[in-house]
PDB file of C-alpha atoms in Angstrom:
ATOM      1  CA  UNK A   1      31.922  72.461 -13.346  1.00 47.00           C
ATOM      2  CA  UNK A   2      31.166  69.148 -11.625  1.00 45.00           C
ATOM      3  CA  UNK A   3      30.586  70.991  -8.348  1.00 46.00           C
ATOM      4  CA  UNK A   4      28.199  73.458  -9.998  1.00 45.00           C
ATOM      5  CA  UNK A   5      26.374  70.602 -11.690  1.00 46.00           C
ATOM      6  CA  UNK A   6      26.020  68.767  -8.387  1.00 47.00           C
ATOM      7  CA  UNK A   7      24.679  71.910  -6.681  1.00 45.00           C
ATOM      8  CA  UNK A   8      22.257  72.514  -9.525  1.00 47.00           C
ATOM      9  CA  UNK A   9      20.992  68.932  -9.380  1.00 47.00           C
ATOM     10  CA  UNK A  10      20.483  69.196  -5.618  1.00 51.00           C
ATOM     11  CA  UNK A  11      18.539  72.427  -6.063  1.00 48.00           C
ATOM     12  CA  UNK A  12      16.459  70.828  -8.807  1.00 47.00           C
ATOM     13  CA  UNK A  13      15.442  67.865  -6.640  1.00 48.00           C
ATOM     14  CA  UNK A  14      14.536  70.265  -3.825  1.00 48.00           C
ATOM     15  CA  UNK A  15      12.371  72.288  -6.187  1.00 46.00           C
ATOM     16  CA  UNK A  16      10.495  69.193  -7.320  1.00 47.00           C
ATOM     17  CA  UNK A  17       8.772  69.238  -3.940  1.00 44.00           C
ATOM     18  CA  UNK A  18       7.778  72.864  -4.541  1.00 43.00           C
ATOM     19  CA  UNK A  19       5.542  71.729  -7.388  1.00 43.00           C
ATOM     20  CA  UNK A  20       3.005  70.662  -4.787  1.00 42.00           C
ATOM     21  CA  UNK A  21       2.241  67.798  -2.436  1.00 38.00           C
ATOM     22  CA  UNK A  22       2.267  64.267  -3.694  1.00 37.00           C
ATOM     23  CA  UNK A  23      -1.091  63.003  -4.874  1.00 37.00           C
ATOM     24  CA  UNK A  24      -3.146  61.705  -1.951  1.00 37.00           C
ATOM     25  CA  UNK A  25      -5.260  58.652  -2.561  1.00 41.00           C
ATOM     26  CA  UNK A  26      -7.376  56.228  -0.601  1.00 43.00           C
ATOM     27  CA  UNK A  27      -5.549  53.109   0.533  1.00 49.00           C
ATOM     28  CA  UNK A  28      -6.920  50.567  -1.921  1.00 80.00           C
ATOM     29  CA  UNK A  29      -7.341  46.971  -0.816  1.00 90.00           C
ATOM     30  CA  UNK A  30      -7.652  43.483  -2.189  1.00 94.00           C
ATOM     31  CA  UNK A  31      -9.212  40.279  -0.857  1.00 97.00           C
ATOM     32  CA  UNK A  32      -7.866  36.823  -1.637  1.00 97.00           C
ATOM     33  CA  UNK A  33      -9.669  33.522  -1.149  1.00 98.00           C
ATOM     34  CA  UNK A  34      -7.937  30.160  -1.600  1.00 98.00           C
ATOM     35  CA  UNK A  35      -9.304  26.670  -1.319  1.00 98.00           C
ATOM     36  CA  UNK A  36      -9.960  23.209  -2.682  1.00 98.00           C
ATOM     37  CA  UNK A  37     -11.710  22.681  -5.981  1.00 98.00           C
ATOM     38  CA  UNK A  38     -14.725  20.372  -5.876  1.00 98.00           C
ATOM     39  CA  UNK A  39     -16.327  20.303  -9.308  1.00 97.00           C
ATOM     40  CA  UNK A  40     -17.314  22.259 -12.411  1.00 97.00           C
ATOM     41  CA  UNK A  41     -20.604  22.226 -14.283  1.00 96.00           C
ATOM     42  CA  UNK A  42     -21.424  23.539 -17.725  1.00 96.00           C
ATOM     43  CA  UNK A  43     -24.337  25.975 -17.883  1.00 95.00           C
ATOM     44  CA  UNK A  44     -24.823  25.534 -21.620  1.00 93.00           C
ATOM     45  CA  UNK A  45     -28.261  24.372 -22.856  1.00 92.00           C
ATOM     46  CA  UNK A  46     -26.564  21.197 -24.066  1.00 91.00           C
ATOM     47  CA  UNK A  47     -23.731  20.603 -21.549  1.00 91.00           C
ATOM     48  CA  UNK A  48     -20.518  19.007 -22.744  1.00 89.00           C
ATOM     49  CA  UNK A  49     -17.670  17.422 -20.737  1.00 93.00           C
ATOM     50  CA  UNK A  50     -14.985  19.808 -19.505  1.00 96.00           C
ATOM     51  CA  UNK A  51     -11.714  17.835 -19.537  1.00 96.00           C
ATOM     52  CA  UNK A  52      -9.769  21.098 -19.055  1.00 96.00           C
ATOM     53  CA  UNK A  53     -10.649  20.839 -15.366  1.00 97.00           C
ATOM     54  CA  UNK A  54      -9.588  17.215 -14.839  1.00 97.00           C
ATOM     55  CA  UNK A  55      -6.300  18.138 -13.149  1.00 97.00           C
ATOM     56  CA  UNK A  56      -7.606  21.093 -11.127  1.00 98.00           C
ATOM     57  CA  UNK A  57      -7.070  20.704  -7.370  1.00 98.00           C
ATOM     58  CA  UNK A  58      -7.108  24.217  -5.925  1.00 98.00           C
ATOM     59  CA  UNK A  59      -8.207  27.759  -6.748  1.00 98.00           C
ATOM     60  CA  UNK A  60      -7.274  31.305  -5.779  1.00 98.00           C
ATOM     61  CA  UNK A  61      -9.579  34.299  -6.167  1.00 98.00           C
ATOM     62  CA  UNK A  62      -8.292  37.877  -6.023  1.00 97.00           C
ATOM     63  CA  UNK A  63     -10.651  40.864  -5.905  1.00 97.00           C
ATOM     64  CA  UNK A  64      -9.251  44.403  -5.848  1.00 94.00           C
ATOM     65  CA  UNK A  65     -11.313  47.428  -4.833  1.00 95.00           C
ATOM     66  CA  UNK A  66     -11.399  51.190  -5.151  1.00 90.00           C
ATOM     67  CA  UNK A  67     -11.978  52.041  -1.497  1.00 89.00           C
ATOM     68  CA  UNK A  68     -12.830  55.674  -2.274  1.00 87.00           C
ATOM     69  CA  UNK A  69     -16.245  54.573  -3.601  1.00 92.00           C
ATOM     70  CA  UNK A  70     -18.878  55.157  -0.860  1.00 93.00           C
ATOM     71  CA  UNK A  71     -21.335  52.521   0.314  1.00 95.00           C
ATOM     72  CA  UNK A  72     -24.680  52.426  -1.476  1.00 95.00           C
ATOM     73  CA  UNK A  73     -26.399  50.587   1.379  1.00 94.00           C
ATOM     74  CA  UNK A  74     -25.502  49.647   4.943  1.00 94.00           C
ATOM     75  CA  UNK A  75     -26.996  48.315   8.139  1.00 93.00           C
ATOM     76  CA  UNK A  76     -25.066  47.924  11.374  1.00 93.00           C
ATOM     77  CA  UNK A  77     -26.455  46.799  14.710  1.00 91.00           C
ATOM     78  CA  UNK A  78     -25.709  44.315  17.489  1.00 88.00           C
ATOM     79  CA  UNK A  79     -26.460  41.279  15.335  1.00 91.00           C
ATOM     80  CA  UNK A  80     -26.013  42.445  11.748  1.00 93.00           C
ATOM     81  CA  UNK A  81     -23.255  44.049   9.675  1.00 94.00           C
ATOM     82  CA  UNK A  82     -24.103  44.806   6.061  1.00 95.00           C
ATOM     83  CA  UNK A  83     -22.114  46.885   3.556  1.00 96.00           C
ATOM     84  CA  UNK A  84     -22.976  47.136  -0.140  1.00 97.00           C
ATOM     85  CA  UNK A  85     -21.168  48.949  -2.925  1.00 97.00           C
ATOM     86  CA  UNK A  86     -21.691  49.602  -6.630  1.00 97.00           C
ATOM     87  CA  UNK A  87     -18.803  50.292  -8.966  1.00 95.00           C
ATOM     88  CA  UNK A  88     -16.011  49.698  -6.436  1.00 95.00           C
ATOM     89  CA  UNK A  89     -14.536  46.492  -7.936  1.00 96.00           C
ATOM     90  CA  UNK A  90     -11.473  47.047 -10.091  1.00 93.00           C
ATOM     91  CA  UNK A  91     -10.075  43.575 -10.712  1.00 95.00           C
ATOM     92  CA  UNK A  92     -11.372  40.006 -10.410  1.00 97.00           C
ATOM     93  CA  UNK A  93      -8.955  37.139 -11.024  1.00 97.00           C
ATOM     94  CA  UNK A  94      -9.758  33.428 -10.822  1.00 98.00           C
ATOM     95  CA  UNK A  95      -6.713  31.156 -10.887  1.00 98.00           C
ATOM     96  CA  UNK A  96      -6.659  27.368 -10.950  1.00 98.00           C
ATOM     97  CA  UNK A  97      -3.853  24.992  -9.918  1.00 98.00           C
ATOM     98  CA  UNK A  98      -3.057  21.294 -10.013  1.00 97.00           C
ATOM     99  CA  UNK A  99      -2.104  19.233  -6.946  1.00 97.00           C
ATOM    100  CA  UNK A 100       1.545  20.318  -7.276  1.00 97.00           C
ATOM    101  CA  UNK A 101       0.669  24.028  -7.345  1.00 96.00           C
ATOM    102  CA  UNK A 102       1.228  24.480 -11.064  1.00 97.00           C
ATOM    103  CA  UNK A 103      -1.165  26.959 -12.733  1.00 97.00           C
ATOM    104  CA  UNK A 104      -3.777  25.576 -15.126  1.00 97.00           C
ATOM    105  CA  UNK A 105      -5.164  27.708 -17.938  1.00 96.00           C
ATOM    106  CA  UNK A 106      -8.451  26.237 -19.097  1.00 96.00           C
ATOM    107  CA  UNK A 107      -8.976  28.977 -21.654  1.00 94.00           C
ATOM    108  CA  UNK A 108     -12.527  29.355 -20.361  1.00 94.00           C
ATOM    109  CA  UNK A 109     -12.134  32.065 -17.695  1.00 95.00           C
ATOM    110  CA  UNK A 110     -11.856  35.751 -18.613  1.00 94.00           C
ATOM    111  CA  UNK A 111     -10.376  38.057 -15.923  1.00 94.00           C
ATOM    112  CA  UNK A 112     -12.347  41.215 -15.112  1.00 96.00           C
ATOM    113  CA  UNK A 113     -10.565  44.585 -15.241  1.00 94.00           C
ATOM    114  CA  UNK A 114     -12.750  47.674 -14.910  1.00 93.00           C
ATOM    115  CA  UNK A 115     -10.080  49.817 -16.614  1.00 88.00           C
ATOM    116  CA  UNK A 116     -10.295  47.885 -19.874  1.00 91.00           C
ATOM    117  CA  UNK A 117     -13.738  46.259 -19.666  1.00 93.00           C
ATOM    118  CA  UNK A 118     -16.504  47.222 -22.079  1.00 93.00           C
ATOM    119  CA  UNK A 119     -19.518  48.631 -20.166  1.00 94.00           C
ATOM    120  CA  UNK A 120     -18.374  47.378 -16.725  1.00 95.00           C
ATOM    121  CA  UNK A 121     -20.878  47.034 -13.896  1.00 95.00           C
ATOM    122  CA  UNK A 122     -20.020  45.748 -10.422  1.00 96.00           C
ATOM    123  CA  UNK A 123     -21.684  45.061  -7.093  1.00 97.00           C
ATOM    124  CA  UNK A 124     -20.043  44.042  -3.816  1.00 97.00           C
ATOM    125  CA  UNK A 125     -21.810  42.905  -0.661  1.00 96.00           C
ATOM    126  CA  UNK A 126     -20.275  41.972   2.698  1.00 96.00           C
ATOM    127  CA  UNK A 127     -22.753  40.510   5.167  1.00 93.00           C
ATOM    128  CA  UNK A 128     -22.365  39.096   8.683  1.00 94.00           C
ATOM    129  CA  UNK A 129     -24.925  37.808  11.220  1.00 93.00           C
ATOM    130  CA  UNK A 130     -24.151  36.852  14.808  1.00 89.00           C
ATOM    131  CA  UNK A 131     -26.394  35.295  17.454  1.00 86.00           C
ATOM    132  CA  UNK A 132     -27.409  36.510  20.886  1.00 83.00           C
ATOM    133  CA  UNK A 133     -24.262  34.987  22.391  1.00 80.00           C
ATOM    134  CA  UNK A 134     -22.159  36.615  19.641  1.00 77.00           C
ATOM    135  CA  UNK A 135     -21.657  33.257  17.967  1.00 81.00           C
ATOM    136  CA  UNK A 136     -21.136  33.376  14.193  1.00 80.00           C
ATOM    137  CA  UNK A 137     -24.274  32.396  12.272  1.00 88.00           C
ATOM    138  CA  UNK A 138     -23.327  33.496   8.779  1.00 93.00           C
ATOM    139  CA  UNK A 139     -20.549  35.484   7.127  1.00 96.00           C
ATOM    140  CA  UNK A 140     -20.797  36.129   3.383  1.00 97.00           C
ATOM    141  CA  UNK A 141     -19.120  37.912   0.511  1.00 97.00           C
ATOM    142  CA  UNK A 142     -20.819  38.371  -2.844  1.00 97.00           C
ATOM    143  CA  UNK A 143     -18.888  39.720  -5.824  1.00 98.00           C
ATOM    144  CA  UNK A 144     -20.743  40.521  -9.051  1.00 98.00           C
ATOM    145  CA  UNK A 145     -18.681  41.887 -11.962  1.00 97.00           C
ATOM    146  CA  UNK A 146     -20.109  42.182 -15.477  1.00 97.00           C
ATOM    147  CA  UNK A 147     -18.900  43.476 -18.820  1.00 96.00           C
ATOM    148  CA  UNK A 148     -19.476  43.028 -22.544  1.00 94.00           C
ATOM    149  CA  UNK A 149     -17.292  40.363 -24.153  1.00 91.00           C
ATOM    150  CA  UNK A 150     -17.813  39.668 -27.857  1.00 87.00           C
ATOM    151  CA  UNK A 151     -21.043  41.705 -27.648  1.00 89.00           C
ATOM    152  CA  UNK A 152     -22.425  39.459 -24.890  1.00 92.00           C
ATOM    153  CA  UNK A 153     -22.763  40.350 -21.227  1.00 95.00           C
ATOM    154  CA  UNK A 154     -20.358  38.165 -19.262  1.00 96.00           C
ATOM    155  CA  UNK A 155     -21.036  37.893 -15.526  1.00 97.00           C
ATOM    156  CA  UNK A 156     -18.559  36.734 -12.918  1.00 97.00           C
ATOM    157  CA  UNK A 157     -20.423  36.116  -9.664  1.00 98.00           C
ATOM    158  CA  UNK A 158     -18.516  34.841  -6.636  1.00 98.00           C
ATOM    159  CA  UNK A 159     -20.322  33.789  -3.471  1.00 98.00           C
ATOM    160  CA  UNK A 160     -18.399  32.867  -0.331  1.00 97.00           C
ATOM    161  CA  UNK A 161     -20.510  31.659   2.592  1.00 97.00           C
ATOM    162  CA  UNK A 162     -19.101  30.698   6.001  1.00 95.00           C
ATOM    163  CA  UNK A 163     -21.456  29.302   8.630  1.00 90.00           C
ATOM    164  CA  UNK A 164     -19.239  28.872  11.689  1.00 81.00           C
ATOM    165  CA  UNK A 165     -16.059  30.733  10.724  1.00 86.00           C
ATOM    166  CA  UNK A 166     -15.727  34.519  10.664  1.00 92.00           C
ATOM    167  CA  UNK A 167     -14.519  35.942   7.356  1.00 96.00           C
ATOM    168  CA  UNK A 168     -14.595  39.666   8.157  1.00 95.00           C
ATOM    169  CA  UNK A 169     -12.189  41.217  10.615  1.00 94.00           C
ATOM    170  CA  UNK A 170     -13.916  44.610  10.365  1.00 93.00           C
ATOM    171  CA  UNK A 171     -16.373  46.587   8.232  1.00 93.00           C
ATOM    172  CA  UNK A 172     -15.084  50.118   8.792  1.00 88.00           C
ATOM    173  CA  UNK A 173     -13.859  52.089   6.980  1.00 89.00           C
ATOM    174  CA  UNK A 174     -13.955  49.282   4.384  1.00 93.00           C
ATOM    175  CA  UNK A 175     -14.664  45.545   4.793  1.00 95.00           C
ATOM    176  CA  UNK A 176     -11.468  43.662   5.600  1.00 95.00           C
ATOM    177  CA  UNK A 177     -11.075  39.894   5.752  1.00 96.00           C
ATOM    178  CA  UNK A 178      -9.049  38.135   8.405  1.00 96.00           C
ATOM    179  CA  UNK A 179      -5.765  36.933   6.960  1.00 96.00           C
ATOM    180  CA  UNK A 180      -5.910  33.398   8.259  1.00 96.00           C
ATOM    181  CA  UNK A 181      -6.627  29.745   7.706  1.00 96.00           C
ATOM    182  CA  UNK A 182     -10.288  29.007   8.292  1.00 95.00           C
ATOM    183  CA  UNK A 183     -11.151  26.610  11.098  1.00 90.00           C
ATOM    184  CA  UNK A 184     -14.206  25.473   9.139  1.00 92.00           C
ATOM    185  CA  UNK A 185     -14.003  25.749   5.327  1.00 93.00           C
ATOM    186  CA  UNK A 186     -16.432  28.128   3.628  1.00 96.00           C
ATOM    187  CA  UNK A 187     -18.540  27.224   0.608  1.00 97.00           C
ATOM    188  CA  UNK A 188     -17.525  28.931  -2.641  1.00 98.00           C
ATOM    189  CA  UNK A 189     -19.608  29.160  -5.833  1.00 98.00           C
ATOM    190  CA  UNK A 190     -18.126  30.839  -8.904  1.00 98.00           C
ATOM    191  CA  UNK A 191     -20.524  31.526 -11.776  1.00 98.00           C
ATOM    192  CA  UNK A 192     -18.806  32.675 -14.965  1.00 97.00           C
ATOM    193  CA  UNK A 193     -21.428  32.892 -17.672  1.00 96.00           C
ATOM    194  CA  UNK A 194     -23.256  34.719 -20.431  1.00 95.00           C
ATOM    195  CA  UNK A 195     -26.979  34.396 -21.020  1.00 90.00           C
ATOM    196  CA  UNK A 196     -26.462  31.289 -23.172  1.00 89.00           C
ATOM    197  CA  UNK A 197     -23.312  29.596 -21.893  1.00 93.00           C
ATOM    198  CA  UNK A 198     -20.929  29.416 -18.963  1.00 95.00           C
ATOM    199  CA  UNK A 199     -19.534  27.579 -15.970  1.00 96.00           C
ATOM    200  CA  UNK A 200     -20.337  26.960 -12.341  1.00 97.00           C
ATOM    201  CA  UNK A 201     -17.190  26.172 -10.353  1.00 98.00           C
ATOM    202  CA  UNK A 202     -17.622  24.953  -6.790  1.00 98.00           C
ATOM    203  CA  UNK A 203     -15.168  24.490  -3.959  1.00 98.00           C
ATOM    204  CA  UNK A 204     -14.394  25.221  -0.324  1.00 98.00           C
ATOM    205  CA  UNK A 205     -12.239  28.088   0.940  1.00 97.00           C
ATOM    206  CA  UNK A 206      -9.657  27.323   3.616  1.00 96.00           C
ATOM    207  CA  UNK A 207      -7.422  30.426   3.446  1.00 97.00           C
ATOM    208  CA  UNK A 208      -8.532  34.070   3.196  1.00 97.00           C
ATOM    209  CA  UNK A 209      -6.882  37.448   3.559  1.00 96.00           C
ATOM    210  CA  UNK A 210      -6.688  41.169   2.867  1.00 95.00           C
ATOM    211  CA  UNK A 211      -3.764  42.848   1.138  1.00 92.00           C
ATOM    212  CA  UNK A 212      -2.877  46.453   0.441  1.00 85.00           C
ATOM    213  CA  UNK A 213      -2.373  47.469  -3.162  1.00 81.00           C
ATOM    214  CA  UNK A 214       0.795  49.261  -4.107  1.00 74.00           C
ATOM    215  CA  UNK A 215      -0.530  52.479  -5.634  1.00 71.00           C
ATOM    216  CA  UNK A 216       0.931  54.374  -8.592  1.00 73.00           C
ATOM    217  CA  UNK A 217      -1.425  57.349  -8.858  1.00 76.00           C
ATOM    218  CA  UNK A 218       0.223  58.990 -11.887  1.00 80.00           C
ATOM    219  CA  UNK A 219       0.880  55.666 -13.692  1.00 78.00           C
ATOM    220  CA  UNK A 220       4.560  56.422 -14.273  1.00 80.00           C
ATOM    221  CA  UNK A 221       5.765  52.999 -13.126  1.00 77.00           C
ATOM    222  CA  UNK A 222       7.119  54.289  -9.785  1.00 80.00           C
ATOM    223  CA  UNK A 223       5.089  53.515  -6.655  1.00 74.00           C
ATOM    224  CA  UNK A 224       3.630  56.445  -4.738  1.00 78.00           C
ATOM    225  CA  UNK A 225       5.583  55.825  -1.546  1.00 74.00           C
ATOM    226  CA  UNK A 226       8.904  56.491  -3.354  1.00 81.00           C
ATOM    227  CA  UNK A 227       7.650  58.820  -6.120  1.00 85.00           C
ATOM    228  CA  UNK A 228       9.155  62.327  -5.789  1.00 90.00           C
ATOM    229  CA  UNK A 229       6.840  63.623  -8.532  1.00 92.00           C
ATOM    230  CA  UNK A 230       3.364  62.423  -7.643  1.00 86.00           C
ATOM    231  CA  UNK A 231       1.648  64.004 -10.675  1.00 90.00           C
ATOM    232  CA  UNK A 232       4.177  63.537 -13.461  1.00 92.00           C
ATOM    233  CA  UNK A 233       3.879  65.094 -16.891  1.00 94.00           C
ATOM    234  CA  UNK A 234       3.928  61.963 -19.057  1.00 91.00           C
ATOM    235  CA  UNK A 235       3.840  63.480 -22.521  1.00 93.00           C
ATOM    236  CA  UNK A 236       5.416  61.133 -25.048  1.00 92.00           C
ATOM    237  CA  UNK A 237       8.209  63.553 -25.975  1.00 95.00           C
ATOM    238  CA  UNK A 238       9.728  66.609 -24.274  1.00 96.00           C
ATOM    239  CA  UNK A 239       7.816  69.723 -25.345  1.00 96.00           C
ATOM    240  CA  UNK A 240       9.089  73.172 -24.372  1.00 95.00           C
ATOM    241  CA  UNK A 241       6.795  76.043 -23.464  1.00 92.00           C
ATOM    242  CA  UNK A 242       3.739  74.134 -24.708  1.00 92.00           C
ATOM    243  CA  UNK A 243       4.693  74.335 -28.375  1.00 93.00           C
ATOM    244  CA  UNK A 244       8.233  73.285 -29.326  1.00 94.00           C
ATOM    245  CA  UNK A 245       8.645  69.511 -29.600  1.00 96.00           C
ATOM    246  CA  UNK A 246      12.224  68.385 -29.056  1.00 96.00           C
ATOM    247  CA  UNK A 247      11.548  64.882 -30.368  1.00 95.00           C
ATOM    248  CA  UNK A 248      13.364  63.453 -27.325  1.00 95.00           C
ATOM    249  CA  UNK A 249      11.524  60.748 -25.383  1.00 93.00           C
ATOM    250  CA  UNK A 250      10.148  62.073 -22.081  1.00 94.00           C
ATOM    251  CA  UNK A 251      11.928  59.493 -19.923  1.00 93.00           C
ATOM    252  CA  UNK A 252      10.979  58.876 -16.271  1.00 91.00           C
ATOM    253  CA  UNK A 253      13.831  58.400 -13.795  1.00 91.00           C
ATOM    254  CA  UNK A 254      13.974  56.059 -10.815  1.00 87.00           C
ATOM    255  CA  UNK A 255      12.519  58.751  -8.535  1.00 89.00           C
ATOM    256  CA  UNK A 256       9.350  58.977 -10.641  1.00 90.00           C
ATOM    257  CA  UNK A 257      10.212  62.319 -12.275  1.00 94.00           C
ATOM    258  CA  UNK A 258       9.953  62.759 -16.026  1.00 95.00           C
ATOM    259  CA  UNK A 259      12.248  65.036 -18.017  1.00 96.00           C
ATOM    260  CA  UNK A 260       9.379  67.520 -18.306  1.00 96.00           C
ATOM    261  CA  UNK A 261       8.958  67.417 -14.522  1.00 95.00           C
ATOM    262  CA  UNK A 262      12.563  68.576 -14.194  1.00 95.00           C
ATOM    263  CA  UNK A 263      12.030  71.508 -16.520  1.00 95.00           C
ATOM    264  CA  UNK A 264       8.807  72.360 -14.707  1.00 93.00           C
ATOM    265  CA  UNK A 265      10.778  72.518 -11.447  1.00 92.00           C
ATOM    266  CA  UNK A 266      13.030  75.092 -13.093  1.00 90.00           C
ATOM    267  CA  UNK A 267       9.962  77.196 -13.862  1.00 78.00           C
ATOM    268  CA  UNK A 268       9.192  77.251 -10.146  1.00 64.00           C
ATOM    269  CA  UNK A 269      12.727  78.457  -9.469  1.00 57.00           C
ATOM    270  CA  UNK A 270      12.387  81.216 -12.084  1.00 54.00           C
ATOM    271  CA  UNK A 271       9.062  82.413 -10.681  1.00 51.00           C
ATOM    272  CA  UNK A 272      10.544  82.527  -7.163  1.00 50.00           C
ATOM    273  CA  UNK A 273      13.542  84.583  -8.282  1.00 51.00           C
ATOM    274  CA  UNK A 274      11.344  86.994 -10.251  1.00 52.00           C
ATOM    275  CA  UNK A 275       9.718  88.054  -6.977  1.00 50.00           C
ATOM    276  CA  UNK A 276      13.021  89.726  -6.073  1.00 50.00           C
ATOM    277  CA  UNK A 277      13.983  90.917  -9.567  1.00 53.00           C
ATOM    278  CA  UNK A 278      11.439  93.584 -10.408  1.00 54.00           C
ATOM    279  CA  UNK A 279      14.104  96.244 -10.947  1.00 53.00           C
ATOM    280  CA  UNK A 280      16.435  94.083 -13.032  1.00 55.00           C
ATOM    281  CA  UNK A 281      16.394  94.156 -16.849  1.00 54.00           C
ATOM    282  CA  UNK A 282      14.021  91.556 -18.300  1.00 60.00           C
ATOM    283  CA  UNK A 283      15.753  88.488 -19.754  1.00 60.00           C
ATOM    284  CA  UNK A 284      13.880  86.391 -22.294  1.00 76.00           C
ATOM    285  CA  UNK A 285      15.706  83.089 -22.465  1.00 85.00           C
ATOM    286  CA  UNK A 286      16.373  79.831 -20.634  1.00 91.00           C
ATOM    287  CA  UNK A 287      17.189  80.040 -16.962  1.00 91.00           C
ATOM    288  CA  UNK A 288      20.434  78.665 -15.559  1.00 92.00           C
ATOM    289  CA  UNK A 289      18.442  75.784 -14.071  1.00 94.00           C
ATOM    290  CA  UNK A 290      16.905  74.894 -17.448  1.00 94.00           C
ATOM    291  CA  UNK A 291      20.307  74.978 -19.118  1.00 94.00           C
ATOM    292  CA  UNK A 292      21.683  72.468 -16.600  1.00 95.00           C
ATOM    293  CA  UNK A 293      18.901  69.863 -16.941  1.00 96.00           C
ATOM    294  CA  UNK A 294      20.280  68.193 -20.078  1.00 96.00           C
ATOM    295  CA  UNK A 295      23.768  67.969 -18.529  1.00 96.00           C
ATOM    296  CA  UNK A 296      22.363  66.371 -15.384  1.00 95.00           C
ATOM    297  CA  UNK A 297      20.329  63.873 -17.419  1.00 95.00           C
ATOM    298  CA  UNK A 298      23.381  62.925 -19.466  1.00 95.00           C
ATOM    299  CA  UNK A 299      25.509  62.652 -16.321  1.00 95.00           C
ATOM    300  CA  UNK A 300      22.908  60.244 -14.863  1.00 93.00           C
ATOM    301  CA  UNK A 301      22.960  58.236 -18.132  1.00 94.00           C
ATOM    302  CA  UNK A 302      19.246  58.829 -18.691  1.00 93.00           C
ATOM    303  CA  UNK A 303      19.846  60.362 -22.143  1.00 94.00           C
ATOM    304  CA  UNK A 304      22.561  60.157 -24.782  1.00 95.00           C
ATOM    305  CA  UNK A 305      24.805  63.034 -25.844  1.00 95.00           C
ATOM    306  CA  UNK A 306      22.741  63.421 -29.017  1.00 95.00           C
ATOM    307  CA  UNK A 307      19.519  63.667 -27.006  1.00 95.00           C
ATOM    308  CA  UNK A 308      21.172  66.197 -24.687  1.00 96.00           C
ATOM    309  CA  UNK A 309      22.067  68.378 -27.664  1.00 96.00           C
ATOM    310  CA  UNK A 310      18.533  68.069 -29.076  1.00 96.00           C
ATOM    311  CA  UNK A 311      17.110  69.184 -25.726  1.00 96.00           C
ATOM    312  CA  UNK A 312      19.408  72.225 -25.545  1.00 95.00           C
ATOM    313  CA  UNK A 313      18.638  73.248 -29.120  1.00 95.00           C
ATOM    314  CA  UNK A 314      14.890  72.861 -28.604  1.00 95.00           C
ATOM    315  CA  UNK A 315      15.032  74.789 -25.309  1.00 94.00           C
ATOM    316  CA  UNK A 316      16.660  77.832 -26.977  1.00 93.00           C
ATOM    317  CA  UNK A 317      14.397  77.637 -30.034  1.00 93.00           C
ATOM    318  CA  UNK A 318      11.286  77.649 -27.833  1.00 92.00           C
ATOM    319  CA  UNK A 319      12.284  81.086 -26.482  1.00 89.00           C
ATOM    320  CA  UNK A 320      13.269  82.490 -29.882  1.00 86.00           C
ATOM    321  CA  UNK A 321       9.831  81.621 -31.164  1.00 68.00           C
ATOM    322  CA  UNK A 322       8.036  83.972 -28.755  1.00 57.00           C
ATOM    323  CA  UNK A 323       7.419  86.416 -31.587  1.00 53.00           C
ATOM    324  CA  UNK A 324       6.165  83.723 -33.928  1.00 52.00           C
TER     325      UNK A 324
END
């Protein structure tokens, strides 16, 4: 029995690949900018002191992009490189630290997340000018991310301007920053404000970089590069044949395959065998592969014995209900 179970499990994992290729996705990127904090100013009509910033010494900015969004405007020649985008910013984080590197939460900065933001709007511009001798004249990044917060439009605008240091390593296929310490610090202005209130944080950047995001296209908690099921069925519970709910949680295993993915792989096996079974009597019931799934899940300690029994009962009932 153990040998049969092992063979069945091996066949099942092979069939998971027959469900189709893993989801392909653009390689999304992030930029980080670190530096020394200089000062903060209130943008309120009647400015008040901001003691929350008294211990701030350094900052770190992280901006993450959807690189599949095309440019809205561009200009590339011998002296100029310009790339502009709308709607490509996913995340903007602004983090503050004291002189010892401990994080400081002022309670005054709201992170931007396009997935959860109300009415998000973003603009990204990368801009570089060089002289006739290819010397750096200006290298800039402008990040503009806006969303409704408490029924007010909150704008986070980040401007990084380097005069004699290059920020961008390349502009194609997407702007990438050098990952390096800057020889000459770049000016950084962070505006975080509504129409009636807000902050202007100023500093100088001395470290920049580009990082690759670890993608999870189907949001199952398993990264794409190790996910055997790139488009998982993530229904809350295991449902058989689109109608019979087992009540068992649709767990996802360490390979990124949900319980419903495993049963779906069995459907592929059944369809393949039916190609060679046209002269055999029709059988209306679970396949051998489907019957073995609950045993394999229990053997892997993904489900309990009670859940295994519920899955088997629901599997058989889903076929008996064909004449419902």
